[in-house]
mmCIF file with all atom_site columns, C-alpha atoms in Angstrom:
data_model
loop_
_atom_site.group_PDB
_atom_site.id
_atom_site.type_symbol
_atom_site.label_atom_id
_atom_site.label_alt_id
_atom_site.label_comp_id
_atom_site.label_asym_id
_atom_site.label_entity_id
_atom_site.label_seq_id
_atom_site.pdbx_PDB_ins_code
_atom_site.Cartn_x
_atom_site.Cartn_y
_atom_site.Cartn_z
_atom_site.occupancy
_atom_site.B_iso_or_equiv
_atom_site.pdbx_formal_charge
_atom_site.auth_seq_id
_atom_site.auth_comp_id
_atom_site.auth_asym_id
_atom_site.auth_atom_id
_atom_site.pdbx_PDB_model_num
ATOM 1   C CA . UNK S 1 1   ? 167.996 156.192 41.275 1.00 0.00 ? 232 UNK S CA 1
ATOM 2   C CA . UNK S 1 2   ? 169.625 155.995 44.694 1.00 0.00 ? 233 UNK S CA 1
ATOM 3   C CA . UNK S 1 3   ? 172.120 158.756 45.391 1.00 0.00 ? 234 UNK S CA 1
ATOM 4   C CA . UNK S 1 4   ? 174.912 158.115 47.836 1.00 0.00 ? 235 UNK S CA 1
ATOM 5   C CA . UNK S 1 5   ? 176.327 161.255 49.427 1.00 0.00 ? 236 UNK S CA 1
ATOM 6   C CA . UNK S 1 6   ? 180.126 161.555 49.297 1.00 0.00 ? 237 UNK S CA 1
ATOM 7   C CA . UNK S 1 7   ? 182.167 160.688 52.346 1.00 0.00 ? 238 UNK S CA 1
ATOM 8   C CA . UNK S 1 8   ? 185.790 161.691 52.723 1.00 0.00 ? 239 UNK S CA 1
ATOM 9   C CA . UNK S 1 9   ? 186.960 160.047 55.911 1.00 0.00 ? 240 UNK S CA 1
ATOM 10  C CA . UNK S 1 10  ? 189.557 158.091 53.949 1.00 0.00 ? 241 UNK S CA 1
ATOM 11  C CA . UNK S 1 11  ? 190.997 161.350 52.611 1.00 0.00 ? 242 UNK S CA 1
ATOM 12  C CA . UNK S 1 12  ? 191.545 163.221 55.868 1.00 0.00 ? 243 UNK S CA 1
ATOM 13  C CA . UNK S 1 13  ? 194.881 164.966 56.061 1.00 0.00 ? 244 UNK S CA 1
ATOM 14  C CA . UNK S 1 14  ? 196.848 163.383 58.972 1.00 0.00 ? 245 UNK S CA 1
ATOM 15  C CA . UNK S 1 15  ? 198.277 166.719 60.113 1.00 0.00 ? 246 UNK S CA 1
ATOM 16  C CA . UNK S 1 16  ? 194.885 168.383 60.156 1.00 0.00 ? 247 UNK S CA 1
ATOM 17  C CA . UNK S 1 17  ? 193.433 165.359 61.935 1.00 0.00 ? 248 UNK S CA 1
ATOM 18  C CA . UNK S 1 18  ? 196.111 165.464 64.645 1.00 0.00 ? 249 UNK S CA 1
ATOM 19  C CA . UNK S 1 19  ? 195.612 169.188 65.154 1.00 0.00 ? 250 UNK S CA 1
ATOM 20  C CA . UNK S 1 20  ? 191.848 168.745 65.404 1.00 0.00 ? 251 UNK S CA 1
ATOM 21  C CA . UNK S 1 21  ? 192.295 165.867 67.836 1.00 0.00 ? 252 UNK S CA 1
ATOM 22  C CA . UNK S 1 22  ? 194.625 167.940 70.034 1.00 0.00 ? 253 UNK S CA 1
ATOM 23  C CA . UNK S 1 23  ? 192.139 170.826 70.025 1.00 0.00 ? 254 UNK S CA 1
ATOM 24  C CA . UNK S 1 24  ? 189.299 168.445 70.919 1.00 0.00 ? 255 UNK S CA 1
ATOM 25  C CA . UNK S 1 25  ? 191.211 166.873 73.783 1.00 0.00 ? 256 UNK S CA 1
ATOM 26  C CA . UNK S 1 26  ? 192.234 170.261 75.124 1.00 0.00 ? 257 UNK S CA 1
ATOM 27  C CA . UNK S 1 27  ? 188.688 171.572 75.048 1.00 0.00 ? 258 UNK S CA 1
ATOM 28  C CA . UNK S 1 28  ? 187.227 168.289 76.253 1.00 0.00 ? 259 UNK S CA 1
ATOM 29  C CA . UNK S 1 29  ? 189.108 168.528 79.520 1.00 0.00 ? 260 UNK S CA 1
ATOM 30  C CA . UNK S 1 30  ? 187.096 171.586 80.463 1.00 0.00 ? 261 UNK S CA 1
ATOM 31  C CA . UNK S 1 31  ? 184.011 170.262 82.203 1.00 0.00 ? 262 UNK S CA 1
ATOM 32  C CA . UNK S 1 32  ? 180.531 171.562 81.466 1.00 0.00 ? 263 UNK S CA 1
ATOM 33  C CA . UNK S 1 33  ? 180.096 172.984 84.950 1.00 0.00 ? 264 UNK S CA 1
ATOM 34  C CA . UNK S 1 34  ? 181.348 176.288 83.596 1.00 0.00 ? 265 UNK S CA 1
ATOM 35  C CA . UNK S 1 35  ? 179.434 178.068 80.876 1.00 0.00 ? 266 UNK S CA 1
ATOM 36  C CA . UNK S 1 36  ? 182.697 179.212 79.311 1.00 0.00 ? 267 UNK S CA 1
ATOM 37  C CA . UNK S 1 37  ? 183.385 175.630 78.216 1.00 0.00 ? 268 UNK S CA 1
ATOM 38  C CA . UNK S 1 38  ? 180.750 176.018 75.534 1.00 0.00 ? 269 UNK S CA 1
ATOM 39  C CA . UNK S 1 39  ? 180.972 179.703 74.666 1.00 0.00 ? 270 UNK S CA 1
ATOM 40  C CA . UNK S 1 40  ? 182.482 180.656 71.288 1.00 0.00 ? 271 UNK S CA 1
ATOM 41  C CA . UNK S 1 41  ? 185.899 182.243 71.725 1.00 0.00 ? 272 UNK S CA 1
ATOM 42  C CA . UNK S 1 42  ? 185.736 184.093 68.419 1.00 0.00 ? 273 UNK S CA 1
ATOM 43  C CA . UNK S 1 43  ? 182.966 185.727 66.391 1.00 0.00 ? 274 UNK S CA 1
ATOM 44  C CA . UNK S 1 44  ? 180.883 183.294 64.357 1.00 0.00 ? 275 UNK S CA 1
ATOM 45  C CA . UNK S 1 45  ? 181.630 185.142 61.101 1.00 0.00 ? 276 UNK S CA 1
ATOM 46  C CA . UNK S 1 46  ? 185.299 184.203 61.503 1.00 0.00 ? 277 UNK S CA 1
ATOM 47  C CA . UNK S 1 47  ? 184.354 180.534 61.590 1.00 0.00 ? 278 UNK S CA 1
ATOM 48  C CA . UNK S 1 48  ? 182.568 180.156 58.241 1.00 0.00 ? 279 UNK S CA 1
ATOM 49  C CA . UNK S 1 49  ? 183.656 176.939 56.524 1.00 0.00 ? 280 UNK S CA 1
ATOM 50  C CA . UNK S 1 50  ? 181.559 176.957 53.335 1.00 0.00 ? 281 UNK S CA 1
ATOM 51  C CA . UNK S 1 51  ? 178.377 178.244 51.711 1.00 0.00 ? 282 UNK S CA 1
ATOM 52  C CA . UNK S 1 52  ? 175.692 175.936 50.370 1.00 0.00 ? 283 UNK S CA 1
ATOM 53  C CA . UNK S 1 53  ? 175.901 177.632 46.963 1.00 0.00 ? 284 UNK S CA 1
ATOM 54  C CA . UNK S 1 54  ? 179.293 175.932 46.509 1.00 0.00 ? 285 UNK S CA 1
ATOM 55  C CA . UNK S 1 55  ? 177.874 172.426 46.600 1.00 0.00 ? 286 UNK S CA 1
ATOM 56  C CA . UNK S 1 56  ? 181.184 170.580 46.298 1.00 0.00 ? 287 UNK S CA 1
ATOM 57  C CA . UNK S 1 57  ? 182.952 172.529 49.068 1.00 0.00 ? 288 UNK S CA 1
ATOM 58  C CA . UNK S 1 58  ? 179.854 172.380 51.262 1.00 0.00 ? 289 UNK S CA 1
ATOM 59  C CA . UNK S 1 59  ? 179.449 168.583 50.963 1.00 0.00 ? 290 UNK S CA 1
ATOM 60  C CA . UNK S 1 60  ? 183.168 168.016 51.398 1.00 0.00 ? 291 UNK S CA 1
ATOM 61  C CA . UNK S 1 61  ? 183.272 170.086 54.585 1.00 0.00 ? 292 UNK S CA 1
ATOM 62  C CA . UNK S 1 62  ? 180.177 168.389 56.035 1.00 0.00 ? 293 UNK S CA 1
ATOM 63  C CA . UNK S 1 63  ? 181.591 164.955 55.271 1.00 0.00 ? 294 UNK S CA 1
ATOM 64  C CA . UNK S 1 64  ? 184.747 165.742 57.240 1.00 0.00 ? 295 UNK S CA 1
ATOM 65  C CA . UNK S 1 65  ? 182.952 166.727 60.437 1.00 0.00 ? 296 UNK S CA 1
ATOM 66  C CA . UNK S 1 66  ? 179.766 166.139 62.399 1.00 0.00 ? 297 UNK S CA 1
ATOM 67  C CA . UNK S 1 67  ? 176.810 168.421 61.726 1.00 0.00 ? 298 UNK S CA 1
ATOM 68  C CA . UNK S 1 68  ? 173.627 169.376 63.527 1.00 0.00 ? 299 UNK S CA 1
ATOM 69  C CA . UNK S 1 69  ? 171.758 166.974 61.209 1.00 0.00 ? 300 UNK S CA 1
ATOM 70  C CA . UNK S 1 70  ? 174.028 164.148 62.392 1.00 0.00 ? 301 UNK S CA 1
ATOM 71  C CA . UNK S 1 71  ? 173.696 165.152 66.037 1.00 0.00 ? 302 UNK S CA 1
ATOM 72  C CA . UNK S 1 72  ? 169.897 165.225 65.804 1.00 0.00 ? 303 UNK S CA 1
ATOM 73  C CA . UNK S 1 73  ? 170.065 161.417 65.578 1.00 0.00 ? 304 UNK S CA 1
ATOM 74  C CA . UNK S 1 74  ? 172.277 160.994 68.658 1.00 0.00 ? 305 UNK S CA 1
ATOM 75  C CA . UNK S 1 75  ? 169.582 160.156 71.176 1.00 0.00 ? 306 UNK S CA 1
ATOM 76  C CA . UNK S 1 76  ? 171.769 157.603 72.987 1.00 0.00 ? 307 UNK S CA 1
ATOM 77  C CA . UNK S 1 77  ? 174.988 155.610 72.817 1.00 0.00 ? 308 UNK S CA 1
ATOM 78  C CA . UNK S 1 78  ? 173.231 153.065 70.589 1.00 0.00 ? 309 UNK S CA 1
ATOM 79  C CA . UNK S 1 79  ? 172.788 155.720 67.901 1.00 0.00 ? 310 UNK S CA 1
ATOM 80  C CA . UNK S 1 80  ? 176.528 156.356 67.630 1.00 0.00 ? 311 UNK S CA 1
ATOM 81  C CA . UNK S 1 81  ? 177.231 153.372 65.368 1.00 0.00 ? 312 UNK S CA 1
ATOM 82  C CA . UNK S 1 82  ? 174.358 154.268 63.026 1.00 0.00 ? 313 UNK S CA 1
ATOM 83  C CA . UNK S 1 83  ? 175.752 157.767 62.563 1.00 0.00 ? 314 UNK S CA 1
ATOM 84  C CA . UNK S 1 84  ? 179.252 156.325 62.128 1.00 0.00 ? 315 UNK S CA 1
ATOM 85  C CA . UNK S 1 85  ? 177.975 154.084 59.321 1.00 0.00 ? 316 UNK S CA 1
ATOM 86  C CA . UNK S 1 86  ? 176.387 156.991 57.481 1.00 0.00 ? 317 UNK S CA 1
ATOM 87  C CA . UNK S 1 87  ? 179.496 159.129 57.885 1.00 0.00 ? 318 UNK S CA 1
ATOM 88  C CA . UNK S 1 88  ? 181.722 156.297 56.688 1.00 0.00 ? 319 UNK S CA 1
ATOM 89  C CA . UNK S 1 89  ? 179.678 155.009 53.757 1.00 0.00 ? 320 UNK S CA 1
ATOM 90  C CA . UNK S 1 90  ? 177.334 157.881 52.990 1.00 0.00 ? 321 UNK S CA 1
ATOM 91  C CA . UNK S 1 91  ? 173.579 158.065 53.470 1.00 0.00 ? 322 UNK S CA 1
ATOM 92  C CA . UNK S 1 92  ? 171.314 156.470 50.868 1.00 0.00 ? 323 UNK S CA 1
ATOM 93  C CA . UNK S 1 93  ? 168.509 158.910 51.622 1.00 0.00 ? 324 UNK S CA 1
ATOM 94  C CA . UNK S 1 94  ? 168.216 161.283 48.664 1.00 0.00 ? 325 UNK S CA 1
ATOM 95  C CA . UNK S 1 95  ? 165.014 163.081 49.667 1.00 0.00 ? 326 UNK S CA 1
ATOM 96  C CA . UNK S 1 96  ? 161.290 162.679 49.040 1.00 0.00 ? 327 UNK S CA 1
ATOM 97  C CA . UNK S 1 97  ? 158.219 164.791 48.352 1.00 0.00 ? 328 UNK S CA 1
ATOM 98  C CA . UNK S 1 98  ? 158.246 166.092 51.920 1.00 0.00 ? 329 UNK S CA 1
ATOM 99  C CA . UNK S 1 99  ? 161.852 167.277 51.807 1.00 0.00 ? 330 UNK S CA 1
ATOM 100 C CA . UNK S 1 100 ? 161.249 168.848 48.390 1.00 0.00 ? 331 UNK S CA 1
ATOM 101 C CA . UNK S 1 101 ? 158.244 170.719 49.780 1.00 0.00 ? 332 UNK S CA 1
ATOM 102 C CA . UNK S 1 102 ? 160.404 171.915 52.662 1.00 0.00 ? 333 UNK S CA 1
ATOM 103 C CA . UNK S 1 103 ? 163.074 173.217 50.276 1.00 0.00 ? 334 UNK S CA 1
ATOM 104 C CA . UNK S 1 104 ? 160.418 175.037 48.272 1.00 0.00 ? 335 UNK S CA 1
ATOM 105 C CA . UNK S 1 105 ? 158.802 176.678 51.287 1.00 0.00 ? 336 UNK S CA 1
ATOM 106 C CA . UNK S 1 106 ? 161.935 177.533 53.274 1.00 0.00 ? 337 UNK S CA 1
ATOM 107 C CA . UNK S 1 107 ? 162.777 180.796 51.443 1.00 0.00 ? 338 UNK S CA 1
ATOM 108 C CA . UNK S 1 108 ? 159.190 181.999 51.914 1.00 0.00 ? 339 UNK S CA 1
ATOM 109 C CA . UNK S 1 109 ? 159.204 181.164 55.618 1.00 0.00 ? 340 UNK S CA 1
ATOM 110 C CA . UNK S 1 110 ? 162.697 182.653 56.020 1.00 0.00 ? 341 UNK S CA 1
ATOM 111 C CA . UNK S 1 111 ? 161.437 185.925 54.556 1.00 0.00 ? 342 UNK S CA 1
ATOM 112 C CA . UNK S 1 112 ? 158.634 185.916 57.164 1.00 0.00 ? 343 UNK S CA 1
ATOM 113 C CA . UNK S 1 113 ? 161.201 185.312 59.936 1.00 0.00 ? 344 UNK S CA 1
ATOM 114 C CA . UNK S 1 114 ? 163.337 188.224 58.694 1.00 0.00 ? 345 UNK S CA 1
ATOM 115 C CA . UNK S 1 115 ? 160.336 190.548 58.481 1.00 0.00 ? 346 UNK S CA 1
ATOM 116 C CA . UNK S 1 116 ? 158.850 189.655 61.866 1.00 0.00 ? 347 UNK S CA 1
ATOM 117 C CA . UNK S 1 117 ? 161.930 188.909 63.991 1.00 0.00 ? 348 UNK S CA 1
ATOM 118 C CA . UNK S 1 118 ? 164.857 190.470 62.152 1.00 0.00 ? 349 UNK S CA 1
ATOM 119 C CA . UNK S 1 119 ? 166.723 187.159 61.803 1.00 0.00 ? 350 UNK S CA 1
ATOM 120 C CA . UNK S 1 120 ? 168.227 187.017 58.321 1.00 0.00 ? 351 UNK S CA 1
ATOM 121 C CA . UNK S 1 121 ? 168.429 183.811 56.246 1.00 0.00 ? 352 UNK S CA 1
ATOM 122 C CA . UNK S 1 122 ? 171.769 182.013 56.342 1.00 0.00 ? 353 UNK S CA 1
ATOM 123 C CA . UNK S 1 123 ? 173.250 179.215 54.243 1.00 0.00 ? 354 UNK S CA 1
ATOM 124 C CA . UNK S 1 124 ? 176.732 179.240 55.755 1.00 0.00 ? 355 UNK S CA 1
ATOM 125 C CA . UNK S 1 125 ? 178.377 176.238 57.363 1.00 0.00 ? 356 UNK S CA 1
ATOM 126 C CA . UNK S 1 126 ? 180.137 177.204 60.616 1.00 0.00 ? 357 UNK S CA 1
ATOM 127 C CA . UNK S 1 127 ? 182.618 175.363 62.820 1.00 0.00 ? 358 UNK S CA 1
ATOM 128 C CA . UNK S 1 128 ? 182.815 175.557 66.612 1.00 0.00 ? 359 UNK S CA 1
ATOM 129 C CA . UNK S 1 129 ? 185.500 177.715 68.186 1.00 0.00 ? 360 UNK S CA 1
ATOM 130 C CA . UNK S 1 130 ? 187.263 174.835 69.939 1.00 0.00 ? 361 UNK S CA 1
ATOM 131 C CA . UNK S 1 131 ? 186.781 172.076 67.343 1.00 0.00 ? 362 UNK S CA 1
ATOM 132 C CA . UNK S 1 132 ? 186.733 172.499 63.573 1.00 0.00 ? 363 UNK S CA 1
ATOM 133 C CA . UNK S 1 133 ? 185.010 169.118 63.158 1.00 0.00 ? 364 UNK S CA 1
ATOM 134 C CA . UNK S 1 134 ? 181.892 170.357 65.013 1.00 0.00 ? 365 UNK S CA 1
ATOM 135 C CA . UNK S 1 135 ? 179.712 171.946 62.309 1.00 0.00 ? 366 UNK S CA 1
ATOM 136 C CA . UNK S 1 136 ? 176.305 173.592 61.927 1.00 0.00 ? 367 UNK S CA 1
ATOM 137 C CA . UNK S 1 137 ? 174.224 175.381 59.293 1.00 0.00 ? 368 UNK S CA 1
ATOM 138 C CA . UNK S 1 138 ? 171.368 177.282 60.974 1.00 0.00 ? 369 UNK S CA 1
ATOM 139 C CA . UNK S 1 139 ? 168.582 178.578 58.738 1.00 0.00 ? 370 UNK S CA 1
ATOM 140 C CA . UNK S 1 140 ? 168.855 182.085 60.152 1.00 0.00 ? 371 UNK S CA 1
ATOM 141 C CA . UNK S 1 141 ? 171.337 184.217 62.086 1.00 0.00 ? 372 UNK S CA 1
ATOM 142 C CA . UNK S 1 142 ? 170.686 187.579 63.720 1.00 0.00 ? 373 UNK S CA 1
ATOM 143 C CA . UNK S 1 143 ? 170.951 189.751 66.830 1.00 0.00 ? 374 UNK S CA 1
ATOM 144 C CA . UNK S 1 144 ? 168.363 190.543 69.452 1.00 0.00 ? 375 UNK S CA 1
ATOM 145 C CA . UNK S 1 145 ? 167.695 193.985 70.903 1.00 0.00 ? 376 UNK S CA 1
ATOM 146 C CA . UNK S 1 146 ? 170.648 193.606 73.280 1.00 0.00 ? 377 UNK S CA 1
ATOM 147 C CA . UNK S 1 147 ? 173.033 192.619 70.507 1.00 0.00 ? 378 UNK S CA 1
ATOM 148 C CA . UNK S 1 148 ? 173.126 188.927 71.467 1.00 0.00 ? 379 UNK S CA 1
ATOM 149 C CA . UNK S 1 149 ? 173.397 186.290 68.760 1.00 0.00 ? 380 UNK S CA 1
ATOM 150 C CA . UNK S 1 150 ? 170.145 184.475 67.977 1.00 0.00 ? 381 UNK S CA 1
ATOM 151 C CA . UNK S 1 151 ? 169.390 181.750 65.448 1.00 0.00 ? 382 UNK S CA 1
ATOM 152 C CA . UNK S 1 152 ? 166.403 180.456 63.498 1.00 0.00 ? 383 UNK S CA 1
ATOM 153 C CA . UNK S 1 153 ? 165.544 176.920 62.447 1.00 0.00 ? 384 UNK S CA 1
ATOM 154 C CA . UNK S 1 154 ? 162.748 176.330 59.911 1.00 0.00 ? 385 UNK S CA 1
ATOM 155 C CA . UNK S 1 155 ? 160.676 173.183 59.359 1.00 0.00 ? 386 UNK S CA 1
ATOM 156 C CA . UNK S 1 156 ? 157.579 172.133 57.460 1.00 0.00 ? 387 UNK S CA 1
ATOM 157 C CA . UNK S 1 157 ? 155.319 169.360 58.711 1.00 0.00 ? 388 UNK S CA 1
ATOM 158 C CA . UNK S 1 158 ? 152.072 167.565 57.985 1.00 0.00 ? 389 UNK S CA 1
ATOM 159 C CA . UNK S 1 159 ? 151.564 166.993 61.727 1.00 0.00 ? 390 UNK S CA 1
ATOM 160 C CA . UNK S 1 160 ? 150.046 169.204 64.405 1.00 0.00 ? 391 UNK S CA 1
ATOM 161 C CA . UNK S 1 161 ? 152.858 169.431 66.971 1.00 0.00 ? 392 UNK S CA 1
ATOM 162 C CA . UNK S 1 162 ? 152.042 169.984 70.634 1.00 0.00 ? 393 UNK S CA 1
ATOM 163 C CA . UNK S 1 163 ? 155.724 170.299 71.436 1.00 0.00 ? 394 UNK S CA 1
ATOM 164 C CA . UNK S 1 164 ? 158.974 170.493 69.493 1.00 0.00 ? 395 UNK S CA 1
ATOM 165 C CA . UNK S 1 165 ? 160.168 167.003 68.513 1.00 0.00 ? 396 UNK S CA 1
ATOM 166 C CA . UNK S 1 166 ? 163.183 165.952 70.543 1.00 0.00 ? 397 UNK S CA 1
ATOM 167 C CA . UNK S 1 167 ? 165.481 165.371 67.557 1.00 0.00 ? 398 UNK S CA 1
ATOM 168 C CA . UNK S 1 168 ? 164.911 168.957 66.445 1.00 0.00 ? 399 UNK S CA 1
ATOM 169 C CA . UNK S 1 169 ? 165.810 170.181 69.926 1.00 0.00 ? 400 UNK S CA 1
ATOM 170 C CA . UNK S 1 170 ? 169.118 168.311 69.672 1.00 0.00 ? 401 UNK S CA 1
ATOM 171 C CA . UNK S 1 171 ? 169.727 169.979 66.325 1.00 0.00 ? 402 UNK S CA 1
ATOM 172 C CA . UNK S 1 172 ? 168.973 173.400 67.814 1.00 0.00 ? 403 UNK S CA 1
ATOM 173 C CA . UNK S 1 173 ? 171.197 172.946 70.882 1.00 0.00 ? 404 UNK S CA 1
ATOM 174 C CA . UNK S 1 174 ? 174.085 171.828 68.688 1.00 0.00 ? 405 UNK S CA 1
ATOM 175 C CA . UNK S 1 175 ? 173.720 174.894 66.477 1.00 0.00 ? 406 UNK S CA 1
ATOM 176 C CA . UNK S 1 176 ? 173.687 177.126 69.556 1.00 0.00 ? 407 UNK S CA 1
ATOM 177 C CA . UNK S 1 177 ? 176.894 175.505 70.800 1.00 0.00 ? 408 UNK S CA 1
ATOM 178 C CA . UNK S 1 178 ? 178.674 175.805 67.452 1.00 0.00 ? 409 UNK S CA 1
ATOM 179 C CA . UNK S 1 179 ? 177.807 179.465 66.918 1.00 0.00 ? 410 UNK S CA 1
ATOM 180 C CA . UNK S 1 180 ? 177.774 180.586 70.557 1.00 0.00 ? 411 UNK S CA 1
ATOM 181 C CA . UNK S 1 181 ? 174.094 181.579 70.627 1.00 0.00 ? 412 UNK S CA 1
ATOM 182 C CA . UNK S 1 182 ? 171.721 181.668 73.601 1.00 0.00 ? 413 UNK S CA 1
ATOM 183 C CA . UNK S 1 183 ? 168.347 181.410 71.838 1.00 0.00 ? 414 UNK S CA 1
ATOM 184 C CA . UNK S 1 184 ? 166.846 179.969 68.679 1.00 0.00 ? 415 UNK S CA 1
ATOM 185 C CA . UNK S 1 185 ? 163.509 180.795 67.065 1.00 0.00 ? 416 UNK S CA 1
ATOM 186 C CA . UNK S 1 186 ? 162.053 177.456 65.996 1.00 0.00 ? 417 UNK S CA 1
ATOM 187 C CA . UNK S 1 187 ? 159.609 178.078 63.153 1.00 0.00 ? 418 UNK S CA 1
ATOM 188 C CA . UNK S 1 188 ? 157.320 175.510 61.575 1.00 0.00 ? 419 UNK S CA 1
ATOM 189 C CA . UNK S 1 189 ? 154.650 175.587 58.903 1.00 0.00 ? 420 UNK S CA 1
ATOM 190 C CA . UNK S 1 190 ? 152.006 172.884 58.912 1.00 0.00 ? 421 UNK S CA 1
ATOM 191 C CA . UNK S 1 191 ? 150.541 171.829 55.590 1.00 0.00 ? 422 UNK S CA 1
ATOM 192 C CA . UNK S 1 192 ? 147.589 169.748 54.405 1.00 0.00 ? 423 UNK S CA 1
ATOM 193 C CA . UNK S 1 193 ? 148.573 167.859 51.254 1.00 0.00 ? 424 UNK S CA 1
ATOM 194 C CA . UNK S 1 194 ? 151.393 170.393 50.761 1.00 0.00 ? 425 UNK S CA 1
ATOM 195 C CA . UNK S 1 195 ? 149.109 173.410 51.074 1.00 0.00 ? 426 UNK S CA 1
ATOM 196 C CA . UNK S 1 196 ? 149.965 175.674 54.073 1.00 0.00 ? 427 UNK S CA 1
ATOM 197 C CA . UNK S 1 197 ? 147.322 175.218 56.764 1.00 0.00 ? 428 UNK S CA 1
ATOM 198 C CA . UNK S 1 198 ? 147.588 178.814 58.068 1.00 0.00 ? 429 UNK S CA 1
ATOM 199 C CA . UNK S 1 199 ? 148.413 182.254 56.745 1.00 0.00 ? 430 UNK S CA 1
ATOM 200 C CA . UNK S 1 200 ? 151.527 182.424 58.928 1.00 0.00 ? 431 UNK S CA 1
ATOM 201 C CA . UNK S 1 201 ? 153.862 179.799 60.364 1.00 0.00 ? 432 UNK S CA 1
ATOM 202 C CA . UNK S 1 202 ? 154.029 179.034 64.082 1.00 0.00 ? 433 UNK S CA 1
ATOM 203 C CA . UNK S 1 203 ? 157.120 179.749 66.160 1.00 0.00 ? 434 UNK S CA 1
ATOM 204 C CA . UNK S 1 204 ? 158.594 179.259 69.609 1.00 0.00 ? 435 UNK S CA 1
ATOM 205 C CA . UNK S 1 205 ? 161.824 180.368 71.267 1.00 0.00 ? 436 UNK S CA 1
ATOM 206 C CA . UNK S 1 206 ? 164.187 177.641 72.477 1.00 0.00 ? 437 UNK S CA 1
ATOM 207 C CA . UNK S 1 207 ? 166.760 178.559 75.121 1.00 0.00 ? 438 UNK S CA 1
ATOM 208 C CA . UNK S 1 208 ? 170.247 177.130 75.255 1.00 0.00 ? 439 UNK S CA 1
ATOM 209 C CA . UNK S 1 209 ? 170.735 174.074 77.485 1.00 0.00 ? 440 UNK S CA 1
ATOM 210 C CA . UNK S 1 210 ? 174.390 173.524 78.365 1.00 0.00 ? 441 UNK S CA 1
ATOM 211 C CA . UNK S 1 211 ? 173.717 170.219 80.123 1.00 0.00 ? 442 UNK S CA 1
ATOM 212 C CA . UNK S 1 212 ? 172.198 168.818 76.944 1.00 0.00 ? 443 UNK S CA 1
ATOM 213 C CA . UNK S 1 213 ? 174.994 170.353 74.868 1.00 0.00 ? 444 UNK S CA 1
ATOM 214 C CA . UNK S 1 214 ? 177.579 168.601 77.038 1.00 0.00 ? 445 UNK S CA 1
ATOM 215 C CA . UNK S 1 215 ? 175.886 165.233 76.366 1.00 0.00 ? 446 UNK S CA 1
ATOM 216 C CA . UNK S 1 216 ? 175.760 165.923 72.617 1.00 0.00 ? 447 UNK S CA 1
ATOM 217 C CA . UNK S 1 217 ? 179.438 166.891 72.489 1.00 0.00 ? 448 UNK S CA 1
ATOM 218 C CA . UNK S 1 218 ? 180.352 163.610 74.176 1.00 0.00 ? 449 UNK S CA 1
ATOM 219 C CA . UNK S 1 219 ? 178.276 161.551 71.733 1.00 0.00 ? 450 UNK S CA 1
ATOM 220 C CA . UNK S 1 220 ? 179.517 163.507 68.712 1.00 0.00 ? 451 UNK S CA 1
ATOM 221 C CA . UNK S 1 221 ? 183.124 162.991 69.767 1.00 0.00 ? 452 UNK S CA 1
ATOM 222 C CA . UNK S 1 222 ? 182.462 159.263 70.126 1.00 0.00 ? 453 UNK S CA 1
ATOM 223 C CA . UNK S 1 223 ? 181.409 159.275 66.464 1.00 0.00 ? 454 UNK S CA 1
ATOM 224 C CA . UNK S 1 224 ? 184.534 161.178 65.421 1.00 0.00 ? 455 UNK S CA 1
ATOM 225 C CA . UNK S 1 225 ? 186.830 159.006 67.549 1.00 0.00 ? 456 UNK S CA 1
ATOM 226 C CA . UNK S 1 226 ? 185.337 155.807 66.085 1.00 0.00 ? 457 UNK S CA 1
ATOM 227 C CA . UNK S 1 227 ? 185.861 157.077 62.549 1.00 0.00 ? 458 UNK S CA 1
ATOM 228 C CA . UNK S 1 228 ? 189.466 157.940 63.318 1.00 0.00 ? 459 UNK S CA 1
ATOM 229 C CA . UNK S 1 229 ? 190.154 154.565 64.931 1.00 0.00 ? 460 UNK S CA 1
ATOM 230 C CA . UNK S 1 230 ? 188.700 152.807 61.887 1.00 0.00 ? 461 UNK S CA 1
ATOM 231 C CA . UNK S 1 231 ? 191.441 154.363 59.783 1.00 0.00 ? 462 UNK S CA 1
ATOM 232 C CA . UNK S 1 232 ? 194.269 152.957 61.886 1.00 0.00 ? 463 UNK S CA 1
#
């Protein structure tokens, strides 16, 4: 059976939409030449929108904004309309054996991340400081030895990666922007026929890239603007 994820763009509250649009325009006028344009103005714990354990609230919140999963697809202007279509009508992808394996292994890998790097698992949905429609759910949130915010992103794969796939980098940079983090530990576990290939997963640190973040914000806002215009 095909499952269509809910989409709530037709139910947006006009007042909330106007306020979000004003906040976006105000923040958008600050150019990316200054790091402060992308730095969270408030602590990330004050910007929790929902928890994945509350499935209804979590899906509703994600449907009303643009997430790191959405942004991962924004490789160019041509991708904007594809993301708009999924946000408007809902995605028909309901998962497969690979996504189910990933869900099964994620808690195990997250425990390894916590034990080895001190980054605790997280299932919270956060919004960006300057725009409540910019959303992200990193797999882990923690602090480094200097007290700086760091994130973790966990994947499983049947492929031997030589480098981090570009769409995952976009996902990571968006999460860093939303939460105000400087670094993310990207962790992946390779499997052979769904059996882990090694005793421990592989990992690599990814630093924040404000130039890339600026591009992603522009593309994400094009998606949001198109959805809003469609309602007029």
